[in-house]
N, CA and C atoms as an extended XYZ file, in Angstrom:
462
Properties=species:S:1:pos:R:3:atomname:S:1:resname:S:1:resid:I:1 pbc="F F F"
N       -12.412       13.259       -3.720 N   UNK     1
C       -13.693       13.418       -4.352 CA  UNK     1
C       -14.448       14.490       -3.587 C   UNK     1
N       -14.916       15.237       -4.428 N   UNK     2
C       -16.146       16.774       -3.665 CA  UNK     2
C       -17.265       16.094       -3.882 C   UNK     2
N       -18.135       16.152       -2.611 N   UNK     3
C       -19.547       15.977       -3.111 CA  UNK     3
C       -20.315       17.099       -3.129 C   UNK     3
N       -20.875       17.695       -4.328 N   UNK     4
C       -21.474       18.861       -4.053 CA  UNK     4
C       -22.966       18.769       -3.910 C   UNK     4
N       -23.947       19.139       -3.281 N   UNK     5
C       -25.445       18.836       -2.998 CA  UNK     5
C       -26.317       20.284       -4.116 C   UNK     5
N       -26.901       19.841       -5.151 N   UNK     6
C       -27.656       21.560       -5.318 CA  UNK     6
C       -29.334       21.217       -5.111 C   UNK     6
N       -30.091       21.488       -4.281 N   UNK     7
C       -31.621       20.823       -4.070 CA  UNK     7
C       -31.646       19.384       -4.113 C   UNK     7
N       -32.650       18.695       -4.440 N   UNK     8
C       -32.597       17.232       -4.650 CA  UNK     8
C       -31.260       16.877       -5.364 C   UNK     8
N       -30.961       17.368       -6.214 N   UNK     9
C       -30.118       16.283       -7.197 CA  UNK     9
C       -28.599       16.369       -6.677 C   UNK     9
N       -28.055       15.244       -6.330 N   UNK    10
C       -26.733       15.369       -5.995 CA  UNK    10
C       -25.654       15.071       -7.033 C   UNK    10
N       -24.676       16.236       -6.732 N   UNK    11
C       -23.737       15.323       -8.135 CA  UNK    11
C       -22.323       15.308       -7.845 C   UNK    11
N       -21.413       14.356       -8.104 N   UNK    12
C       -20.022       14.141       -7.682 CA  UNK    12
C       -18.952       14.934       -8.823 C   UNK    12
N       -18.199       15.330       -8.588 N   UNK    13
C       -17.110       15.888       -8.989 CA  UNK    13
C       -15.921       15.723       -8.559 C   UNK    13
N       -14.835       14.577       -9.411 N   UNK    14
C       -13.847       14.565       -8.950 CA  UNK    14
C       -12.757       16.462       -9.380 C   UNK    14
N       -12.484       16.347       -7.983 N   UNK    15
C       -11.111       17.243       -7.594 CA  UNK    15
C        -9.866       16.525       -8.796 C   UNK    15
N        -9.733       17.878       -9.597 N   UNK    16
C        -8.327       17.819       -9.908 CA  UNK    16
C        -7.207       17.770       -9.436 C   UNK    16
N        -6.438       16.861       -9.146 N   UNK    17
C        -5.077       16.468       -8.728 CA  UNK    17
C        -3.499       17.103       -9.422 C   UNK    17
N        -2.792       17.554       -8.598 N   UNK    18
C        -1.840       18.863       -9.389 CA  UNK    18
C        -1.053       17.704      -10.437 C   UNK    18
N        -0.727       16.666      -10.316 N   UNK    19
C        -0.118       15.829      -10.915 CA  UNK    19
C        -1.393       14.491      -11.844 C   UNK    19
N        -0.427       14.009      -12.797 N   UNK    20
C        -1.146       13.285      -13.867 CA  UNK    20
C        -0.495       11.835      -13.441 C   UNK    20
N        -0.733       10.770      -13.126 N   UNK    21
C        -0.464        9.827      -13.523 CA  UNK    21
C         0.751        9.387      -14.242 C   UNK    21
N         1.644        8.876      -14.183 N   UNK    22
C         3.204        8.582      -15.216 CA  UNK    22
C         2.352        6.888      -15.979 C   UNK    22
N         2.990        6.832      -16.871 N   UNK    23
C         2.853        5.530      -17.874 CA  UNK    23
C         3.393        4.605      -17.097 C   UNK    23
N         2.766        3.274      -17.141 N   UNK    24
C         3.703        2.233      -16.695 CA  UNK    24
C         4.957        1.951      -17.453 C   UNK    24
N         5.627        1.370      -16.896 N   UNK    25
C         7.019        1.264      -17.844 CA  UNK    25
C         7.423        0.261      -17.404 C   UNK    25
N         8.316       -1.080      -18.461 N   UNK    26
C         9.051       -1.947      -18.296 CA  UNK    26
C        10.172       -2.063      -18.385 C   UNK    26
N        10.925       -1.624      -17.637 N   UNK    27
C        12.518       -1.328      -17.660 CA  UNK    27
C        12.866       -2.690      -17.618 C   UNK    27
N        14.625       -2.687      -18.620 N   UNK    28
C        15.098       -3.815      -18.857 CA  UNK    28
C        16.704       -2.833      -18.023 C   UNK    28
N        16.843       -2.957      -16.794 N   UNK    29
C        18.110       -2.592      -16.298 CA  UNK    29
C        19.568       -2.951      -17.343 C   UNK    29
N        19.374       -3.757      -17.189 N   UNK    30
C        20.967       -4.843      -17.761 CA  UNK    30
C        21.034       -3.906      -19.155 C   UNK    30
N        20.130       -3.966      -20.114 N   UNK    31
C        20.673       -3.375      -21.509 CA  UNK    31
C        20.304       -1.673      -21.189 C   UNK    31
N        19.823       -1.349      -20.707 N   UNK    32
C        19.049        0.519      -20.683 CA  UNK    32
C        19.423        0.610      -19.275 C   UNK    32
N        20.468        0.727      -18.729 N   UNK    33
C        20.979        1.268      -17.389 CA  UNK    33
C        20.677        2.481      -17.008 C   UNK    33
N        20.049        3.521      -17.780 N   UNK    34
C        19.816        5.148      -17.273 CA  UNK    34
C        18.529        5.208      -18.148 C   UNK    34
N        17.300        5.302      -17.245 N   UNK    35
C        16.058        5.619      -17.923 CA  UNK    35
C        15.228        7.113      -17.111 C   UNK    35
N        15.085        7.881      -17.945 N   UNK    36
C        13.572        9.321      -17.383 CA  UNK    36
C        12.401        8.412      -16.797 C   UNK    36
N        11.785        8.861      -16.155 N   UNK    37
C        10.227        8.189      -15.764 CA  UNK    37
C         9.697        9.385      -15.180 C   UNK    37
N         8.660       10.554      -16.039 N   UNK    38
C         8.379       11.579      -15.343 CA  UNK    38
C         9.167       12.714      -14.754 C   UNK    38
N         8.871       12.984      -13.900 N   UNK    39
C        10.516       14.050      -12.957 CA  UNK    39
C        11.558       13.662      -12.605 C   UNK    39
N        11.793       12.391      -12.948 N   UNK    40
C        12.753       11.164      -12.393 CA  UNK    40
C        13.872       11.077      -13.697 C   UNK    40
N        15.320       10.857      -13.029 N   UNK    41
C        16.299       10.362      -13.575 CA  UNK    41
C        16.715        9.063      -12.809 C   UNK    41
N        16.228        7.861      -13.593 N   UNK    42
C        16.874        6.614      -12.736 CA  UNK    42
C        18.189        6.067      -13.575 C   UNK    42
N        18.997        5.460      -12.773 N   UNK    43
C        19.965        4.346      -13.165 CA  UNK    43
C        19.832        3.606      -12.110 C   UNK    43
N        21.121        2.245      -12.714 N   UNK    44
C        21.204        1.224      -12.378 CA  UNK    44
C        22.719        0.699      -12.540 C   UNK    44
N        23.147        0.194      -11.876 N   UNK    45
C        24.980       -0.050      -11.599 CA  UNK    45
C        24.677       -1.561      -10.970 C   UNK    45
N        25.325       -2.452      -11.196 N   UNK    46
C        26.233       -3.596      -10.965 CA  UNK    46
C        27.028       -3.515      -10.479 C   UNK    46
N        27.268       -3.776       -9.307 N   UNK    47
C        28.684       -3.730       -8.523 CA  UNK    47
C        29.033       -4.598       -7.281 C   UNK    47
N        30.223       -4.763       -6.748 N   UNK    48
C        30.897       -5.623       -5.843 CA  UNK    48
C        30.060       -4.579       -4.218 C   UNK    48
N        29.845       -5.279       -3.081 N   UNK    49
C        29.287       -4.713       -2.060 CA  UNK    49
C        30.295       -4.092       -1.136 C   UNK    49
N        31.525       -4.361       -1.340 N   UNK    50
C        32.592       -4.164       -0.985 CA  UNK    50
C        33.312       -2.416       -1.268 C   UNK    50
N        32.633       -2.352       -2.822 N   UNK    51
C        32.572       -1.254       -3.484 CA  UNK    51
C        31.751        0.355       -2.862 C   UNK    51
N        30.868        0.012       -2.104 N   UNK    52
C        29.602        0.766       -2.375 CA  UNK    52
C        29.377        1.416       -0.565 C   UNK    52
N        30.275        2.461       -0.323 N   UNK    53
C        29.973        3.602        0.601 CA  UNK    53
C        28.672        3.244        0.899 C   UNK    53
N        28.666        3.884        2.826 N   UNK    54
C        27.869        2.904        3.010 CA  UNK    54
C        26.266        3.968        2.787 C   UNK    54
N        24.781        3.589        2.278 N   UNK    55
C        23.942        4.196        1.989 CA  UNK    55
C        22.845        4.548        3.077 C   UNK    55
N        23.179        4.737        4.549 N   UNK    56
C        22.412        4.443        5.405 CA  UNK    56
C        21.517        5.688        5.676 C   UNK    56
N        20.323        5.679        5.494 N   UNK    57
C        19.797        7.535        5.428 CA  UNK    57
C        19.385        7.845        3.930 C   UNK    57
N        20.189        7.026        3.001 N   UNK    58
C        19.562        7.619        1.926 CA  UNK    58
C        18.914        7.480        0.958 C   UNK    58
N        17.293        7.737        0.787 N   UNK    59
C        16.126        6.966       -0.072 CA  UNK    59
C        16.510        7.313       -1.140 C   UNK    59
N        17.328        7.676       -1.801 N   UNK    60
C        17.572        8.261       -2.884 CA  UNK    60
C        18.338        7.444       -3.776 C   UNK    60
N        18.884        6.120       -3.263 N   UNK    61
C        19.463        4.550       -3.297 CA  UNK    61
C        18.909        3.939       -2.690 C   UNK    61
N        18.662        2.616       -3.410 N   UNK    62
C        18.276        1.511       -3.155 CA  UNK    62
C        19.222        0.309       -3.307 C   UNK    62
N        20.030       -0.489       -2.639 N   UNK    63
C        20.550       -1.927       -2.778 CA  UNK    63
C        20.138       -3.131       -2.948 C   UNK    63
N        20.592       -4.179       -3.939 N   UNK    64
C        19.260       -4.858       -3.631 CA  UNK    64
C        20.618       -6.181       -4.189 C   UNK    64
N        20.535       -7.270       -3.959 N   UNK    65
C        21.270       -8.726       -4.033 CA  UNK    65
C        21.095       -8.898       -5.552 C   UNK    65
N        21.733       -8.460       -6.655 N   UNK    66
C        21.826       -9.107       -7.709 CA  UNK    66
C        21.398      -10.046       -8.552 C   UNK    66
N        22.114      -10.963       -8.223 N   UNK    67
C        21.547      -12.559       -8.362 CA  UNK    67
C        20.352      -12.926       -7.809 C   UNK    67
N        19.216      -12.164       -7.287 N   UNK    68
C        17.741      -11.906       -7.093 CA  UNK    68
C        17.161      -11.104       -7.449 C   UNK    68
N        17.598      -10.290       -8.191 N   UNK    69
C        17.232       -9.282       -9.030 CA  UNK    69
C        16.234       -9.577      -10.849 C   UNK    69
N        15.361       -9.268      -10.583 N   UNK    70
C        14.686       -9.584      -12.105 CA  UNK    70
C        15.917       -8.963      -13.195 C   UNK    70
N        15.629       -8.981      -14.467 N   UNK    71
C        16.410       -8.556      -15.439 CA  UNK    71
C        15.525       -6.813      -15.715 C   UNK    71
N        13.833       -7.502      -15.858 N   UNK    72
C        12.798       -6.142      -15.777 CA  UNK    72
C        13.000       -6.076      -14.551 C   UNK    72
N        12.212       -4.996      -14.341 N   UNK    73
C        11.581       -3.726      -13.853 CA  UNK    73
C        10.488       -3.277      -14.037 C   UNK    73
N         9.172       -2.826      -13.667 N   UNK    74
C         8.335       -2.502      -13.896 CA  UNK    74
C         8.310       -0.627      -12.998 C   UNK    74
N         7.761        0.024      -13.464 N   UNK    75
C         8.043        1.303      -12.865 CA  UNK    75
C         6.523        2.255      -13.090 C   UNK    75
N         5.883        2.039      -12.045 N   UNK    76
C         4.508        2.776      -12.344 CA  UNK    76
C         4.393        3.720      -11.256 C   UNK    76
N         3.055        4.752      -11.048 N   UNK    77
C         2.769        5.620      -10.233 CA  UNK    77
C         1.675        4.143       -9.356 C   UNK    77
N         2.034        5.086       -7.649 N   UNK    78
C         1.136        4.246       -7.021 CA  UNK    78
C        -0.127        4.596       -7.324 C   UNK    78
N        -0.493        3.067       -6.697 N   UNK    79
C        -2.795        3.407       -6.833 CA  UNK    79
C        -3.441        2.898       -5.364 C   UNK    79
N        -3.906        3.677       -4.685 N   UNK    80
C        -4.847        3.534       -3.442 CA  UNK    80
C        -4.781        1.977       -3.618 C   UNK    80
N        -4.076        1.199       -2.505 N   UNK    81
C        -4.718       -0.148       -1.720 CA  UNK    81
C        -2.976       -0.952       -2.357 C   UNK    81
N        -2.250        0.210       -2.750 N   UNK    82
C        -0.897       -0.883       -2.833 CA  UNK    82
C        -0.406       -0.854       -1.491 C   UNK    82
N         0.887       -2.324       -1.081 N   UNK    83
C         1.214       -2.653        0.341 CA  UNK    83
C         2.670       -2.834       -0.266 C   UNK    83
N         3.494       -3.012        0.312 N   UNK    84
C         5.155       -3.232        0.515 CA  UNK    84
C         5.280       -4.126        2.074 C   UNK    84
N         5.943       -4.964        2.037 N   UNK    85
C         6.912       -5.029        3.257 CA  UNK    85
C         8.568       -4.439        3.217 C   UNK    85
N         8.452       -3.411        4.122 N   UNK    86
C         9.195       -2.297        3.710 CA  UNK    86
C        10.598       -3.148        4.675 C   UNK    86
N        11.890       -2.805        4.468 N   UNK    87
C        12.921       -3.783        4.960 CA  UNK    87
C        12.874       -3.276        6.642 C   UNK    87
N        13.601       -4.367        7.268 N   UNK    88
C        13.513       -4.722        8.784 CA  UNK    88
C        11.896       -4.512        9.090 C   UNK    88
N        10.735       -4.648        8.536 N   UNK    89
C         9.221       -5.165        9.030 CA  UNK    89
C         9.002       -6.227        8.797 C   UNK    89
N         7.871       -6.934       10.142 N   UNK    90
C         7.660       -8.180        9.919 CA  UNK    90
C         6.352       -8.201        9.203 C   UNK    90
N         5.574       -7.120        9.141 N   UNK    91
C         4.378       -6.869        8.303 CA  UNK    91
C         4.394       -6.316        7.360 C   UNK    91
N         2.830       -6.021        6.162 N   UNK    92
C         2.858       -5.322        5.462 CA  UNK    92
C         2.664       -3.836        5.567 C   UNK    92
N         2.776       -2.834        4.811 N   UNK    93
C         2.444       -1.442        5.128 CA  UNK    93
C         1.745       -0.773        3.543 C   UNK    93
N         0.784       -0.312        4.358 N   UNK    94
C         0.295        0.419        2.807 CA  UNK    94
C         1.166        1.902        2.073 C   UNK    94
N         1.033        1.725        0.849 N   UNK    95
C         2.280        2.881        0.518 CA  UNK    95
C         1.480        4.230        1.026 C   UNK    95
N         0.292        4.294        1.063 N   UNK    96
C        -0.526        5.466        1.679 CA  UNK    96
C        -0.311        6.068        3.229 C   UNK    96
N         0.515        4.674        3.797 N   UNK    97
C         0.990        4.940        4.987 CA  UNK    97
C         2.274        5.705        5.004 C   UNK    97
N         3.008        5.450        3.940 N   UNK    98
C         4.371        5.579        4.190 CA  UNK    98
C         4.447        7.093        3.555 C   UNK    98
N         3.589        7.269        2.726 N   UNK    99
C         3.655        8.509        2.325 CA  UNK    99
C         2.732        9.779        3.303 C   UNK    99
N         2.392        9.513        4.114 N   UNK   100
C         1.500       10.093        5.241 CA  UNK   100
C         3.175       10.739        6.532 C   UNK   100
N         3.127        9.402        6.239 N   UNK   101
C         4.576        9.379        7.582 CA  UNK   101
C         5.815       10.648        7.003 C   UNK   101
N         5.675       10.873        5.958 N   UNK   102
C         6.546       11.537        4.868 CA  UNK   102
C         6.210       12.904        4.545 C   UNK   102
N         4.633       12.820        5.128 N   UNK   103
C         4.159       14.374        4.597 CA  UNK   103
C         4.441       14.730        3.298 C   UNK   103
N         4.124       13.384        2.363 N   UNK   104
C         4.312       13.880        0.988 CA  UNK   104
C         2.423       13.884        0.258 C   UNK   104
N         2.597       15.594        0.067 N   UNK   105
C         1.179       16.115       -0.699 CA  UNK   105
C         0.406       14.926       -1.275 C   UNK   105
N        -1.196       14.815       -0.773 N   UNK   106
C        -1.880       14.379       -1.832 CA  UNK   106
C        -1.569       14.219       -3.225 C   UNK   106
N        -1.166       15.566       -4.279 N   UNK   107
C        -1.044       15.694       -5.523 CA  UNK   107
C        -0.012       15.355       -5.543 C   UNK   107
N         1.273       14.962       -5.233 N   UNK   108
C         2.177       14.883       -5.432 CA  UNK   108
C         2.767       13.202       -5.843 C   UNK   108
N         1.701       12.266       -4.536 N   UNK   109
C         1.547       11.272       -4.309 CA  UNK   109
C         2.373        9.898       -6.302 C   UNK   109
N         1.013       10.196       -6.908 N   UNK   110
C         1.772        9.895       -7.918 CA  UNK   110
C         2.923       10.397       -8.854 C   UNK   110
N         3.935       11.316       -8.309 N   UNK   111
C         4.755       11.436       -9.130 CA  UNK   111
C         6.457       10.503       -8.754 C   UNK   111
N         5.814       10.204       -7.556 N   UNK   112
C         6.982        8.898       -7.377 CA  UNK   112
C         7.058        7.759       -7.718 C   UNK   112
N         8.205        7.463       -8.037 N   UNK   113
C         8.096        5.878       -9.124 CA  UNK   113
C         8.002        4.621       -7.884 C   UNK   113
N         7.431        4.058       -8.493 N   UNK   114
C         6.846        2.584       -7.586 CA  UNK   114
C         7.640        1.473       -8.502 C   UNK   114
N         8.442        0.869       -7.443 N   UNK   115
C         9.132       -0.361       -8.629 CA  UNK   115
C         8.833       -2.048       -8.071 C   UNK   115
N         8.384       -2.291       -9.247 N   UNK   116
C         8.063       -3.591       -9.074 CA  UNK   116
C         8.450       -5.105       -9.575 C   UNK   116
N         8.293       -6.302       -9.285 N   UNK   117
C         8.443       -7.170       -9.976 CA  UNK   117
C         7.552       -7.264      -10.705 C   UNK   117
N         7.745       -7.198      -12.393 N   UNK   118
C         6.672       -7.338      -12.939 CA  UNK   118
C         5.694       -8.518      -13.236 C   UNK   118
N         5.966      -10.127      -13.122 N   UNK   119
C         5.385      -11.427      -12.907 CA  UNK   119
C         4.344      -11.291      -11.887 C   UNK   119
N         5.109      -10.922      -10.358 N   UNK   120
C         4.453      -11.335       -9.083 CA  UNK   120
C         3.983       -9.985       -8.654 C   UNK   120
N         4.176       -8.455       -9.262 N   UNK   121
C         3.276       -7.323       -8.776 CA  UNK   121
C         4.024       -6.796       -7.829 C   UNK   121
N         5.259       -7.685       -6.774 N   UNK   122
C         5.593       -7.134       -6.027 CA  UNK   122
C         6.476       -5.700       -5.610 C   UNK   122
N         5.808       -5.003       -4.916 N   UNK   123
C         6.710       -3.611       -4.938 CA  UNK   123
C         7.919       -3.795       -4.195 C   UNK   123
N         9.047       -3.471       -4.578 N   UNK   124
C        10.524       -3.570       -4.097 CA  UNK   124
C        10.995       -2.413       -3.328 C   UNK   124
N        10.541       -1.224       -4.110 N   UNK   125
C        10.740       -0.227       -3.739 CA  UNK   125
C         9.807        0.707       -4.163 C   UNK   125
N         9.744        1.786       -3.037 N   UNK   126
C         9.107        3.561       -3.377 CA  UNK   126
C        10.532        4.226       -3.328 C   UNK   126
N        10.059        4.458       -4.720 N   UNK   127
C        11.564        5.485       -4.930 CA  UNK   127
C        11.537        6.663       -4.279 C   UNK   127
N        12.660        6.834       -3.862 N   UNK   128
C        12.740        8.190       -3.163 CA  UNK   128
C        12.341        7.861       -1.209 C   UNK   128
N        11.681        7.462       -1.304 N   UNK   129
C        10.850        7.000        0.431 CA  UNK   129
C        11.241        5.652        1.044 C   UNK   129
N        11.216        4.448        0.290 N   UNK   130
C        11.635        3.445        1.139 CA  UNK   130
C        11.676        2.200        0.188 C   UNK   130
N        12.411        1.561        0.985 N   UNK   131
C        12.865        0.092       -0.035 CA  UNK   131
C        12.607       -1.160        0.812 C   UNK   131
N        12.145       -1.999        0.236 N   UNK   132
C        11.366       -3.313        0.368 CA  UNK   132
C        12.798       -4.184        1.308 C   UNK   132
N        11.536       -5.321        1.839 N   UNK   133
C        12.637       -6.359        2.425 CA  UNK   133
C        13.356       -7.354        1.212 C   UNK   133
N        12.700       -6.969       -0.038 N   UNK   134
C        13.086       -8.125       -1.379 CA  UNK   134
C        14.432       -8.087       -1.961 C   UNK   134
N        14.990       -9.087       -2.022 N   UNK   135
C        16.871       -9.450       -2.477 CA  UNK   135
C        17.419       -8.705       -1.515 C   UNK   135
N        17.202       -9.093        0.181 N   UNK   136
C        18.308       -8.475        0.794 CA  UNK   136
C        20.007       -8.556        0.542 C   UNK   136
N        20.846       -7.866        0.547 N   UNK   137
C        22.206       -8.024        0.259 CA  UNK   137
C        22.972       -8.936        1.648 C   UNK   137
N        23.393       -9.368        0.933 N   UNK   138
C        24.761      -10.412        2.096 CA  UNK   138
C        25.610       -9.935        1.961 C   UNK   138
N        26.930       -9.963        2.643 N   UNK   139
C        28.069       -9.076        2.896 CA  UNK   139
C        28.626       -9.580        1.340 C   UNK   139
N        29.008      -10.713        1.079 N   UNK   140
C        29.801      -11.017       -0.019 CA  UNK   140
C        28.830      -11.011       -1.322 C   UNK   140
N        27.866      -10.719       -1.181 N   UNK   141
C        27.145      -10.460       -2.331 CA  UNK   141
C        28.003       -9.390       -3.613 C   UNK   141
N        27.246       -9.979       -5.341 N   UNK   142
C        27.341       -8.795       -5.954 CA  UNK   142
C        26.150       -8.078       -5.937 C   UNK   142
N        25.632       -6.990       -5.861 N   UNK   143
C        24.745       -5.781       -5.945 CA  UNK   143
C        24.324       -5.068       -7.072 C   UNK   143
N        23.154       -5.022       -6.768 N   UNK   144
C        22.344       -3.808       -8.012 CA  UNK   144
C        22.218       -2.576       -7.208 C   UNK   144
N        23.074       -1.409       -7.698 N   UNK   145
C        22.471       -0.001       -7.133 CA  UNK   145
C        21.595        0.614       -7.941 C   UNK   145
N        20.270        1.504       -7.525 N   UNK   146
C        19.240        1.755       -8.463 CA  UNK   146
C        19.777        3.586       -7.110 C   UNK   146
N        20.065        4.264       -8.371 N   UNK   147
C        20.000        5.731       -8.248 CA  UNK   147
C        18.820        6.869       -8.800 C   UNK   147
N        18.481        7.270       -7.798 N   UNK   148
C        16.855        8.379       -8.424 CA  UNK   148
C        17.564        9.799       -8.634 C   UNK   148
N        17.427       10.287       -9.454 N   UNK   149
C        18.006       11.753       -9.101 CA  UNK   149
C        16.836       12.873      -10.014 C   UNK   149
N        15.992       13.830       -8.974 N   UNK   150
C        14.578       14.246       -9.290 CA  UNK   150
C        15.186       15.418      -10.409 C   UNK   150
N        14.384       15.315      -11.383 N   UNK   151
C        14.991       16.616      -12.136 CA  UNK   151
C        14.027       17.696      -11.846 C   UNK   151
N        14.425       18.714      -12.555 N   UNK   152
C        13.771       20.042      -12.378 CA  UNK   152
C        12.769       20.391      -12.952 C   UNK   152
N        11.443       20.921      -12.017 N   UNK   153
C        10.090       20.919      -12.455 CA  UNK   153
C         9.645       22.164      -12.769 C   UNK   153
N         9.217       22.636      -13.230 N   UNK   154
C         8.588       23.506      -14.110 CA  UNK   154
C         7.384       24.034      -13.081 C   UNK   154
């Protein structure tokens, strides 16, 4: 927000932001396995854990325990005052933090998909940046892989 002062009268002007907001979206993984969301190409794979090279380093996958897995998805842009407990923390963290730590632009901020449980609100994951402590995987687990792949921006 600019505050601009001209004599007595003060008046606010929000700053345009290089990016717009994305639609919320209710992804149903299981039947629509490959969905767009904005600059985003997501899928979603079912698979044995046994299967799945290992992903260590890369935000660009997310793993998550299956059989704790919603069927939705909810997939929105973040909003000032959302929190995650991001995996191996014993606390919460604000996504404003995590994107600070990331040096990812002000404007840019909402063009990453935020995924949530849609019932309980809870964020699972920031796509692309970091993934929640929610449906950790067990060795013999089956697995949900959720793949981001950014398309090309204009």
């Amino acid at each position: 927000m600019k505050i601009m002062v001209s004599g007595d009268a003060m008046r606010l002007k929000m700053r345009e932001t290089g990016r717009q907001r994305q639609k919320k979206t209710k992804w149903n993984w299981s039947k629509t396995p490959q969905i767009n969301w904005g600059t985003w190409s997501i899928k979603a794979k079912p698979s044995e854990r046994n299967k799945i090279k290992s992903l260590s380093g890369n935000n660009m996958t997310a793993l998550f325990d299956l059989a704790k897995m919603p069927q939705d998805i909810e997939i929105r842009s973040w909003s000032n005052g959302d929190t995650m407990r991001p995996f191996g923390f014993d606390k919460t963290v604000h996504l404003k933090k995590i994107f600070e730590n990331k040096k990812i632009a002000e404007e840019e901020k909402t063009s990453y998909p935020v995924f949530c449980v849609p019932d309980t609100c809870e964020i699972i994951w920031l796509g692309g940046l970091r993934r929640s402590d929610f449906a950790p995987v067990e060795k013999s687990a089956k697995v949900l892989l959720f793949t981001l792949n950014r398309k090309n921006r204009h």
